[in-house]
XYZ file of C-alpha atoms in Angstrom:
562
model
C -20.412 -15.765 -24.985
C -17.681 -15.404 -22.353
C -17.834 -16.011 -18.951
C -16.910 -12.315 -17.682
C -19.340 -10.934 -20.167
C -22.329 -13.085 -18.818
C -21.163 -12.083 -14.840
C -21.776 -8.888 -16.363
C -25.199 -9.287 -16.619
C -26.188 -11.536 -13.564
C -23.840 -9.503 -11.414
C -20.321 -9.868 -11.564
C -19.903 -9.743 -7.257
C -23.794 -9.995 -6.296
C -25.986 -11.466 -3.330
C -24.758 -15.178 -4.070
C -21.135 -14.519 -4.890
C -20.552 -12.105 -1.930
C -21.989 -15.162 0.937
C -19.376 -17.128 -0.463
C -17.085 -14.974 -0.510
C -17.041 -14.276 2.777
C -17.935 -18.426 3.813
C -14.378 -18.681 1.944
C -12.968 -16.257 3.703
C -13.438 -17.953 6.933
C -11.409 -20.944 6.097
C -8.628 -18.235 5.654
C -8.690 -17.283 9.585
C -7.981 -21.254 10.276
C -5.489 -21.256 7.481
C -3.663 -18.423 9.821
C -3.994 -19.968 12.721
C -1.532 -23.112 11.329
C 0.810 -21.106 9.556
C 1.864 -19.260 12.565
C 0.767 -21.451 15.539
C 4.383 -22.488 16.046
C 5.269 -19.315 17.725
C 3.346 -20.235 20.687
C 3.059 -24.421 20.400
C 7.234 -23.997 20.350
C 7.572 -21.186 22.443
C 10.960 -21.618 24.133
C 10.430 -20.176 27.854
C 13.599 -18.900 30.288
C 14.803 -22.443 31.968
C 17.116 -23.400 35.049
C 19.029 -26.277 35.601
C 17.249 -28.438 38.909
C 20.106 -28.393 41.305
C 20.920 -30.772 44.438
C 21.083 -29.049 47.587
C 23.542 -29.319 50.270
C 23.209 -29.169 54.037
C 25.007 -26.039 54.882
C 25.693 -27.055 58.051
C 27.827 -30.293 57.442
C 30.308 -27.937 55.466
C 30.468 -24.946 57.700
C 28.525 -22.250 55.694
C 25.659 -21.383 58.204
C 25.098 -18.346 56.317
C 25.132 -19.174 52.731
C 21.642 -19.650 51.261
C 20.429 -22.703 49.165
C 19.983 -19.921 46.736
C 23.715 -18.856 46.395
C 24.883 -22.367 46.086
C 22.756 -22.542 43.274
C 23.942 -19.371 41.770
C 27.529 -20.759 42.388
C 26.907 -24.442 41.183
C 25.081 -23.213 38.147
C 28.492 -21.750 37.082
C 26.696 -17.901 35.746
C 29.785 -16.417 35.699
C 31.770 -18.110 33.706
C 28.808 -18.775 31.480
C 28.480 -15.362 30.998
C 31.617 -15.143 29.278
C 31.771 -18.465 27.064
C 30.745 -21.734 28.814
C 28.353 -24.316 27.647
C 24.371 -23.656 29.354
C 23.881 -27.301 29.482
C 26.774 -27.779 31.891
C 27.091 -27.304 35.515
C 29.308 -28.136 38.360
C 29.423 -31.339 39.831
C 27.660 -30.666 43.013
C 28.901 -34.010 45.040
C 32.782 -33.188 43.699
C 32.213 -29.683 44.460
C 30.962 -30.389 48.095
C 33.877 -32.998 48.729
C 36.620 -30.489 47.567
C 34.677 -28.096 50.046
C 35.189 -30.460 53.009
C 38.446 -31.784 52.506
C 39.711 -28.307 52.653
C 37.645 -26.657 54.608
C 36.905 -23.800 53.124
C 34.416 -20.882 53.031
C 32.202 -19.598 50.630
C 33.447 -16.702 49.488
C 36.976 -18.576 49.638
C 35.325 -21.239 46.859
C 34.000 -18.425 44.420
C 37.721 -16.916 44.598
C 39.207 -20.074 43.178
C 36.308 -21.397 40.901
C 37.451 -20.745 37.601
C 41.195 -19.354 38.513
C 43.689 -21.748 39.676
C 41.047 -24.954 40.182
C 38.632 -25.743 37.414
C 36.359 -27.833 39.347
C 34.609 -31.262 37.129
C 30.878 -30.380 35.304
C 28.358 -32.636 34.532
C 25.308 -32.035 31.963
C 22.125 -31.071 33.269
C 19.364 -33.706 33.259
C 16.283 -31.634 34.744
C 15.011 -28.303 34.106
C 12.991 -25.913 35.865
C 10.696 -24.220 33.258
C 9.757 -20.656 33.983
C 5.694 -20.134 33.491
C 5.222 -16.575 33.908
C 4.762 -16.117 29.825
C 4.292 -19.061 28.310
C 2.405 -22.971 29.547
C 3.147 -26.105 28.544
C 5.217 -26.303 24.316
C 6.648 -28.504 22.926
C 9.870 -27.682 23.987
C 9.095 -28.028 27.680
C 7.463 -31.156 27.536
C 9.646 -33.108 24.826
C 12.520 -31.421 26.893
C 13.627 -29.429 23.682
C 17.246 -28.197 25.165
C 21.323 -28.794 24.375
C 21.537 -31.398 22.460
C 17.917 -31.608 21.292
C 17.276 -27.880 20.648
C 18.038 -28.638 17.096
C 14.625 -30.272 16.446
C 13.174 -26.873 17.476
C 14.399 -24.999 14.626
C 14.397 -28.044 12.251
C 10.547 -28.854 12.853
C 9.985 -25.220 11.401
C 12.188 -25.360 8.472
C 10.673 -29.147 8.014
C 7.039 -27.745 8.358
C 7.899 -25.152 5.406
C 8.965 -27.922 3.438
C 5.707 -29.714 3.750
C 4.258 -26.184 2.567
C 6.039 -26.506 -0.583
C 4.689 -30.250 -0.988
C 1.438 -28.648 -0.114
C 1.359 -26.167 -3.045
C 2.736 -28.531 -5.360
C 0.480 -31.403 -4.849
C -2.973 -29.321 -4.682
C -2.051 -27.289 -6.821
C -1.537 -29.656 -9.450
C -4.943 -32.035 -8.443
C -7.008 -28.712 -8.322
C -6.056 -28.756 -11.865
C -6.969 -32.377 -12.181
C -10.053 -33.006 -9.882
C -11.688 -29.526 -9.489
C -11.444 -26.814 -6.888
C -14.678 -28.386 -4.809
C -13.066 -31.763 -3.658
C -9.309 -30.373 -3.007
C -11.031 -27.579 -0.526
C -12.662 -30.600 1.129
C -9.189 -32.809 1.124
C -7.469 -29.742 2.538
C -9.944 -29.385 5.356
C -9.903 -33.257 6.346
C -6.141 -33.246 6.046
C -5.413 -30.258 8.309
C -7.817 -31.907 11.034
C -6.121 -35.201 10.673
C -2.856 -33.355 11.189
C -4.008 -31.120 13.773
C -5.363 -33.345 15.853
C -2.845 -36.121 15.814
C -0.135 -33.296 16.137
C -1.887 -32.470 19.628
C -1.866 -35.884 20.969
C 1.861 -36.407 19.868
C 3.825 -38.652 22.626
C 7.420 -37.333 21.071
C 9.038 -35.224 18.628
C 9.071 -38.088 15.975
C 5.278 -38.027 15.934
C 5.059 -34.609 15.985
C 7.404 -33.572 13.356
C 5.821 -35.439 10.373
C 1.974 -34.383 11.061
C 3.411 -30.763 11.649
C 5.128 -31.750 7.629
C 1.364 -32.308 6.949
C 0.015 -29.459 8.738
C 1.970 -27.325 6.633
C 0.811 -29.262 3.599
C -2.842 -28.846 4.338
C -2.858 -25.762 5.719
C -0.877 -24.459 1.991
C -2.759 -26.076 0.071
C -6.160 -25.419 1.672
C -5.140 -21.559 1.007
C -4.384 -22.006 -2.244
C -7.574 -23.585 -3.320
C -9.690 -21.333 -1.342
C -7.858 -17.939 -2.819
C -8.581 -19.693 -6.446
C -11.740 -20.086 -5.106
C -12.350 -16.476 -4.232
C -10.820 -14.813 -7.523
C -12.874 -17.072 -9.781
C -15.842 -16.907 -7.725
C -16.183 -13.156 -8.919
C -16.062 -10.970 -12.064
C -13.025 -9.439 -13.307
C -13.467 -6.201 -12.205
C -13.673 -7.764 -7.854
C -10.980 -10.021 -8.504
C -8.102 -8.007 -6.866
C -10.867 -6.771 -4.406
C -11.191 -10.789 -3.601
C -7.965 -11.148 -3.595
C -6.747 -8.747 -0.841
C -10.202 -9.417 0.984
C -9.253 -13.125 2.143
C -5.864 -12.244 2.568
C -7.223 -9.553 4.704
C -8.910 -12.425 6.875
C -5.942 -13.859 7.210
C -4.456 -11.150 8.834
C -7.128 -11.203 11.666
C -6.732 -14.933 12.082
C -3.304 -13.754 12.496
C -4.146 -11.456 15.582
C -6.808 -13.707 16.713
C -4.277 -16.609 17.636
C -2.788 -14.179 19.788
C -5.701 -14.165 22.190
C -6.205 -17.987 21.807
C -2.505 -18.808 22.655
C -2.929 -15.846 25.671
C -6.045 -17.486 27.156
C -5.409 -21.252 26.776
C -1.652 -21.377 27.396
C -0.632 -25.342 26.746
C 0.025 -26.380 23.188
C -2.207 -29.445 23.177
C -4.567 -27.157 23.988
C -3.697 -24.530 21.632
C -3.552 -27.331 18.385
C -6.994 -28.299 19.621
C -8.617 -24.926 19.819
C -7.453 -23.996 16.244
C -7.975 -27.612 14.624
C -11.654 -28.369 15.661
C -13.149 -25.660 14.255
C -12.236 -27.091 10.941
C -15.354 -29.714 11.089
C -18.126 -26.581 11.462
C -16.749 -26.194 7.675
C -18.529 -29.741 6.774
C -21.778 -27.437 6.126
C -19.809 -26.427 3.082
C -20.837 -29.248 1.102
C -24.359 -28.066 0.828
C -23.737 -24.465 -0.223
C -20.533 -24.081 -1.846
C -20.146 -24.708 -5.431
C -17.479 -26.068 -8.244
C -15.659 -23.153 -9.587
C -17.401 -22.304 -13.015
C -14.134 -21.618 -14.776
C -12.795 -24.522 -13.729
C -15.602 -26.501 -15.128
C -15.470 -24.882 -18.703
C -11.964 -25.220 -18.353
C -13.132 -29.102 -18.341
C -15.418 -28.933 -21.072
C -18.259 -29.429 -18.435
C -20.483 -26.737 -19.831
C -24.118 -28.164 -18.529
C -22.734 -28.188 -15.551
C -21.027 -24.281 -15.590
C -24.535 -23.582 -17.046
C -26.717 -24.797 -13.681
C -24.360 -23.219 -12.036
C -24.577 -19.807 -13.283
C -28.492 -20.233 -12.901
C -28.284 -20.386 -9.888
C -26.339 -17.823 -9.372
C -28.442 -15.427 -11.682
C -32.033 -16.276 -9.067
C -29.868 -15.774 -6.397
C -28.662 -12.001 -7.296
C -32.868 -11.942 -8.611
C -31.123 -11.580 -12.552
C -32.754 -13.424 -15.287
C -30.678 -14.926 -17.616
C -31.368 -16.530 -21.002
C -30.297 -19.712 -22.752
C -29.363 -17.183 -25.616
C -26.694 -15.892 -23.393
C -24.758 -19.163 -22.421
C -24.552 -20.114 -25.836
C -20.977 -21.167 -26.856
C -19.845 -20.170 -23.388
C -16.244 -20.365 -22.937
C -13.424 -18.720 -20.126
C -11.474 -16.107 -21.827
C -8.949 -17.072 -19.074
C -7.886 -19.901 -21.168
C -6.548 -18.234 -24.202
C -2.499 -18.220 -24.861
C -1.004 -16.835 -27.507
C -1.242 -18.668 -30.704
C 2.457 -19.529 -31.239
C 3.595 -23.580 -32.042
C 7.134 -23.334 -30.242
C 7.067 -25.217 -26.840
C 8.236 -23.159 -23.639
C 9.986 -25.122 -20.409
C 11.894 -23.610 -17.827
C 14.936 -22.901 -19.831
C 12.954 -20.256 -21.967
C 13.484 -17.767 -18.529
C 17.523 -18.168 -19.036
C 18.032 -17.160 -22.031
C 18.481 -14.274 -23.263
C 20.599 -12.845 -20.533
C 17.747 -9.713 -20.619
C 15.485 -12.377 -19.269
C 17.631 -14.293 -17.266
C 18.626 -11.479 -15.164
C 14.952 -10.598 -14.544
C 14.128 -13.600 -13.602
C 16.593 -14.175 -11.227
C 15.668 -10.417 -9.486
C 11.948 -11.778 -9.540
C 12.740 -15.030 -7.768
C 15.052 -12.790 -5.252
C 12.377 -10.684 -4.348
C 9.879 -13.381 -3.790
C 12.938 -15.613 -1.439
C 13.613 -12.257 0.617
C 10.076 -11.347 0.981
C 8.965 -14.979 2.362
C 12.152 -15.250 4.539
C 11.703 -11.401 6.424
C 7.693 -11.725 6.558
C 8.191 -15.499 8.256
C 11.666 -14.449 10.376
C 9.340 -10.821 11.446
C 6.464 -13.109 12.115
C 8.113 -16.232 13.675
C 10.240 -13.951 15.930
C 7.768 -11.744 17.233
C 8.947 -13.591 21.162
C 12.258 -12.104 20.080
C 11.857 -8.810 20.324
C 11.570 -8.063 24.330
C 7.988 -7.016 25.840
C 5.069 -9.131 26.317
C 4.876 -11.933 23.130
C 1.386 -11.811 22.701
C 0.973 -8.122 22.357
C 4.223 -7.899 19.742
C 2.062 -10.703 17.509
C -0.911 -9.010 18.071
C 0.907 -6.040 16.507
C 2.575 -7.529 13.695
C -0.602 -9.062 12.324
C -2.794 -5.870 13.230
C -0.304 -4.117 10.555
C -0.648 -6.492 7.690
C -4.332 -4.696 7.407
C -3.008 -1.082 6.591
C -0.243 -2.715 4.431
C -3.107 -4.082 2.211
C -4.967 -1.034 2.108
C -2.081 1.062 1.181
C -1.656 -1.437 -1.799
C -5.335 -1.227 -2.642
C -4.872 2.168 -2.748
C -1.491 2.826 -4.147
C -0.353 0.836 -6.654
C -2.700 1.369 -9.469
C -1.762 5.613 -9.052
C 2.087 5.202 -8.275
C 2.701 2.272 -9.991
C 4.495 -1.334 -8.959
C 8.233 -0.942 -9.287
C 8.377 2.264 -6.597
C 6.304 0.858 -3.890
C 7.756 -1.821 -3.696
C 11.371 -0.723 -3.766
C 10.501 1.693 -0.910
C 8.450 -0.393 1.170
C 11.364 -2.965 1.379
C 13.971 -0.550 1.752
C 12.621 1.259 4.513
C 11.170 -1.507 5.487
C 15.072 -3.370 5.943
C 16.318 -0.020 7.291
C 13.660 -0.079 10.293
C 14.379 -3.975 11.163
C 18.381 -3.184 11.174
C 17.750 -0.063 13.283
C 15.627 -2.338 15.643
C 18.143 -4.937 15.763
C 20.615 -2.320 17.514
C 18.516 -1.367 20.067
C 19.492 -3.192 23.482
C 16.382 -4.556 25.303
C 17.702 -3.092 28.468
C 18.130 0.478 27.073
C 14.603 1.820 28.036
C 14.089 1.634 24.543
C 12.088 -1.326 23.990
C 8.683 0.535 22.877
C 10.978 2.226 20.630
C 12.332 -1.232 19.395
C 8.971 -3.061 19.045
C 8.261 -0.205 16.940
C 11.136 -0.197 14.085
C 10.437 -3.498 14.257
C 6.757 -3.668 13.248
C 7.024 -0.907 10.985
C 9.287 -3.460 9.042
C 7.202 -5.970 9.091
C 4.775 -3.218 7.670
C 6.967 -2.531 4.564
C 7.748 -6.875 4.171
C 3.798 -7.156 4.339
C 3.006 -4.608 1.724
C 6.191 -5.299 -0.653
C 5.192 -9.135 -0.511
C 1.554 -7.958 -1.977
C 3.086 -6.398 -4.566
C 6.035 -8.733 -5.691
C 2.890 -11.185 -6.152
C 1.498 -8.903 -8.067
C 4.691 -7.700 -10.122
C 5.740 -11.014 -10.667
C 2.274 -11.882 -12.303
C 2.728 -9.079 -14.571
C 6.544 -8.799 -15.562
C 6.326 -12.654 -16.890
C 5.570 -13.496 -20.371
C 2.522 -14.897 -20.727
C 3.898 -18.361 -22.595
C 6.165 -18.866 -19.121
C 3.790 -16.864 -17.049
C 3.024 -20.104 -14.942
C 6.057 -21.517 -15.218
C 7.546 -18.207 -13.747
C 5.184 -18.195 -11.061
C 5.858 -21.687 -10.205
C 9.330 -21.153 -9.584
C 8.675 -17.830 -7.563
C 6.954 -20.160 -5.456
C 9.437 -22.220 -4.820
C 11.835 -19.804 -3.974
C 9.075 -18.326 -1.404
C 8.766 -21.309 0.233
C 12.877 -22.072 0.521
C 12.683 -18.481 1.943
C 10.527 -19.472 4.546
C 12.612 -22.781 5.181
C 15.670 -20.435 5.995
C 13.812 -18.485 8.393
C 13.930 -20.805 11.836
C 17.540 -21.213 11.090
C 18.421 -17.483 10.519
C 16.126 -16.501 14.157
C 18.933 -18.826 15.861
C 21.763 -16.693 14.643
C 20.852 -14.842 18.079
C 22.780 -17.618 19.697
C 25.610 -16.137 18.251
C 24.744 -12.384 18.299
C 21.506 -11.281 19.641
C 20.553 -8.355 17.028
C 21.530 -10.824 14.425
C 18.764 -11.868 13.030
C 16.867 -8.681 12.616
C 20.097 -7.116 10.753
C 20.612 -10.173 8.174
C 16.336 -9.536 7.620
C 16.704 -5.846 7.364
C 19.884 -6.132 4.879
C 18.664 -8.562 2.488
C 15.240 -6.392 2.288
C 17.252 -3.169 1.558
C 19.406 -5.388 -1.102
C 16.418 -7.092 -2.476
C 14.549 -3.537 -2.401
C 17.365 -1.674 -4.974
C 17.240 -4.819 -6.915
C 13.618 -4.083 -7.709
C 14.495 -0.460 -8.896
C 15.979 -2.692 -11.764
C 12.708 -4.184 -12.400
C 10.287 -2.883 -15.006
C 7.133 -0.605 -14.167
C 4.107 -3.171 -15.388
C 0.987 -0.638 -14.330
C -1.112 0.505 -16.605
C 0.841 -1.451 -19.586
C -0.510 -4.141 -21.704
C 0.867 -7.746 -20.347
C 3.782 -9.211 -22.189
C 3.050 -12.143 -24.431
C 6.395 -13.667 -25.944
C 9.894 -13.503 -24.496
C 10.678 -10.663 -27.119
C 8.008 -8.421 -25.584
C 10.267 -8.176 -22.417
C 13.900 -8.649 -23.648
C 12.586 -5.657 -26.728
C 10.703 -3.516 -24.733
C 11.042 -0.757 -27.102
C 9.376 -2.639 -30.097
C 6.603 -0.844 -31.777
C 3.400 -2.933 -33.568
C 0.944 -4.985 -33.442
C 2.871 -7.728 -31.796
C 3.598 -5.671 -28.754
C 0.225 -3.961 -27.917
C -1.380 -7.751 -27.979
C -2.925 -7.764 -24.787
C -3.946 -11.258 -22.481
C -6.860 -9.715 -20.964
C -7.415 -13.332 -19.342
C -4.049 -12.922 -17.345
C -5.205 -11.472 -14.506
C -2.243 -11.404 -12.039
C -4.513 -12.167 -8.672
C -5.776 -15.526 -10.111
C -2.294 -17.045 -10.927
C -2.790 -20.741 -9.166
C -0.487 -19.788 -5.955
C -1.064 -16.999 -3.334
C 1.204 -15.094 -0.478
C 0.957 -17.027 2.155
């Protein structure tokens, strides 16, 4: 008997698959916390260079304040127009010129930058402004000039470590079983987390953040395999969207953590520790059945499913888990051997592919860049993340709702259309226009649209593939997701160059990627394509195209959004 027919009977999402459900779920809001903590641990507050102040008196300027002279040493003007931050005038040279030719202050400001370029010098302290942020990493490991590179790099770097992450337990979830990777995921991410926190210098923090993003990918990963096997068929997208749901609130929730604690020891600390209340998992949280008859470990699927049939007060027979097997395992029955080369050839299927693995680059690059430069924006930081995560819960729903009545391909060109054409619109709006509600606005409408397309590219993508490269598709969508997210941190500090930037590169390549998917084929309601012919021959009648993998349900492919 199969597996989904025997869930069937003793309750395909009852009492004992909806607690853990939900127990899963929790590790989700922790899972949040890490992939976005970086917008407040490297928060990069307004600084100003320490200046050395003169005694008016010895050089005749009774009426000039300490604070003009630092207005005048600190060189605005001229920075204004071009000039380095990190460089200021020399304040002794300055103060000698100013006393060997006696001259006033409004007499010096005529000059400076005319006829007399006076000598600079870099800045070696900085005042840090506190009013928004505490304590990051870039005000104590003095992240500024020539070391506001590691800024930007430790993000890219962290994304990196998510790809290792999703490689590596992906792969020994596989291998070992879901049970013990959950567990390695949680020990890892508090390893990480906490050594992170107590980092003395960039060069400790950088490679535990590389595992942080390793554990905290990988931890997702298992747990959303977790969730969708956990349940029947029928509440697998329902699981699906439910702990990616959670991880929307942990999204908002940081917010509030960030707002009330401040420093980023603090901060790591807060959303690290909690990971050890998830030790009581041991006792109640079990090996994924499929996984186990994946394994051949059918005694073991069987006390499993026991237990689960007293819990939801179902009795089940010995009859019923005879020859029990996972339908989920079934591939077509074809001898040739399929690699990665199998989705380049014929062009048909080259040129879908490479609009799949678009899609899924775009998507991860606009939903990090929207998320990751939330402090960007203008208005108070914590509110603007607050927002953006508040509106990844609507975006679900409309996808729960949607896409089963309109379809894949239309929802998700529009929502990444608009969804560009809002972030460019916000990206032209000044901060200092009055306009700024206005801005925030566009701007989380877009990240809206990138929240809800990125649902259903997952979904698409699941779908569009032939089942004999299904995984193989899949696993190359996720790498291109997480390269995406690597380019993110370096496309926020194109606003050194251009402030609106940013927000117009995310906005265009969503529009772009958006008509790309109009090229894409509608998969609702259609029977999943087996062989490479069923896509590049779409138009093929018989029994060879209506085969149907009933087992390839696209919400428990082995890799997840986020």
């Amino acid at each position: 008997m199969e597996l989904d027919d025997v869930l069937k009977v003793i309750g395909e999402c009852g009492r004992y698959q909806m607690i853990r459900l939900l127990l899963i779920c929790l590790v989700s809001l922790v899972c949040a916390f890490h992939a976005l903590n970086m917008v407040f641990v490297g928060a990069n507050p307004k600084k100003t260079c320490q200046i050395t102040g003169i005694n008016m008196t010895e050089v005749g300027w009774e009426n000039v304040t300490q604070n003009q002279w630092t207005t005048f040493v600190l060189n605005e003007e001229n920075k204004a127009k071009d000039k380095k931050s990190c460089k200021v005038l020399d304040e002794m040279k300055v103060k000698d010129y100013i006393v060997d030719k006696k001259l006033s202050f409004q007499e010096i400001r005529g000059i400076s930058g005319r006829n007399i370029t006076f000598s600079e010098r870099d800045c070696e302290e900085w005042t840090f402004a506190t009013d928004v942020y505490g304590p990051t990493i870039v005000t104590q490991f003095k992240l500024v000039c020539d070391d506001a590179w590691l800024r930007s790099t430790s993000k890219t770097l962290y994304f990196a470590g998510r790809l290792l992450g999703a490689v590596i337990f992906g792969q020994l979830s596989d291998i070992f079983g879901r049970r013990p990777m959950f567990f390695a995921g949680l020990v890892s991410l508090l390893i990480a987390g906490c050594v992170a926190a107590a980092s003395p210098n960039m060069y400790v923090f950088i490679p535990f953040y590389i595992l942080q993003g390793a554990a905290q990918t990988g931890l997702f990963l298992v747990a959303f395999t977790m969730c969708t096997e956990l349940v029947g068929k029928s509440y697998r997208l329902m699981a699906g969207f439910l702990i990616q749901g959670f991880y929307a609130l942990g999204y908002m929730a940081l917010s509030g953590i960030a707002y009330l604690i401040q420093d980023w020891r603090y901060i790591e600390v807060a959303i690290t520790v909690p990971v050890i209340l998830f030790s009581v998992y041991l006792f109640v949280l079990p090996e994924s059945v499929r996984w186990q008859l994946s394994k051949n470990k059918l005694e073991e699927a069987k006390v499993t499913l026991r237990k689960v049939a007293d819990t939801n007060k179902v009795h089940i027979t010995d009859e019923m888990m005879t020859n029990l097997n996972d339908s989920g395992d079934k591939m077509p029955d074809v001898n040739k051997k399929y690699t990665i080369i199998n989705l380049f050839f014929p062009l048909k299927m080259l040129l879908l592919s490479l609009n799949v693995w678009f899609n899924w680059l775009v998507n991860s690059m606009v939903y990090y860049g929207l998320s990751l430069g939330t402090d960007n924006l203008g208005g108070d930081p914590y509110i603007n993340f607050l927002i953006a995560g508040a509106v990844e819960i609507p975006a679900y729903l409309l996808c729960v709702l949607c896409l089963n009545r309109l379809g894949r391909r239309w929802p998700l060109a529009l929502t990444m259309i608009v969804g560009g054409a809002c972030c460019i619109a916000s990206g032209f709006i000044p901060d200092s226009s009055g306009l700024l509600p206005l801005k925030i606005t566009l701007a989380m409408f877009g990240k809206f649209g990138i929240t809800a397309s990125y649902a259903i590219i997952y979904l698409m993508a699941a779908e569009v593939f032939p089942t004999v490269v299904r995984n193989i598709g899949m696993g190359v969508s996720s790498m291109c997701a997480r390269i995406g997210g690597m380019l993110s941190p370096q496309i926020l500090e194109l606003q050194n160059i251009w402030v609106p930037l940013p927000l117009i590169v995310f906005g265009a390549l969503s529009a772009l990627a958006g008509f790309l998917a109009l090229l894409l084929p509608e998969t609702a309601g259609r029977p999943l394509p087996q062989l490479i012919e069923d896509v590049t021959k779409p138009k093929q009648t018989g029994t060879e195209q209506l085969r149907q993998d009933s087992s390839c349900d696209p919400v428990v492919q082995k890799d997840t959004l986020f």
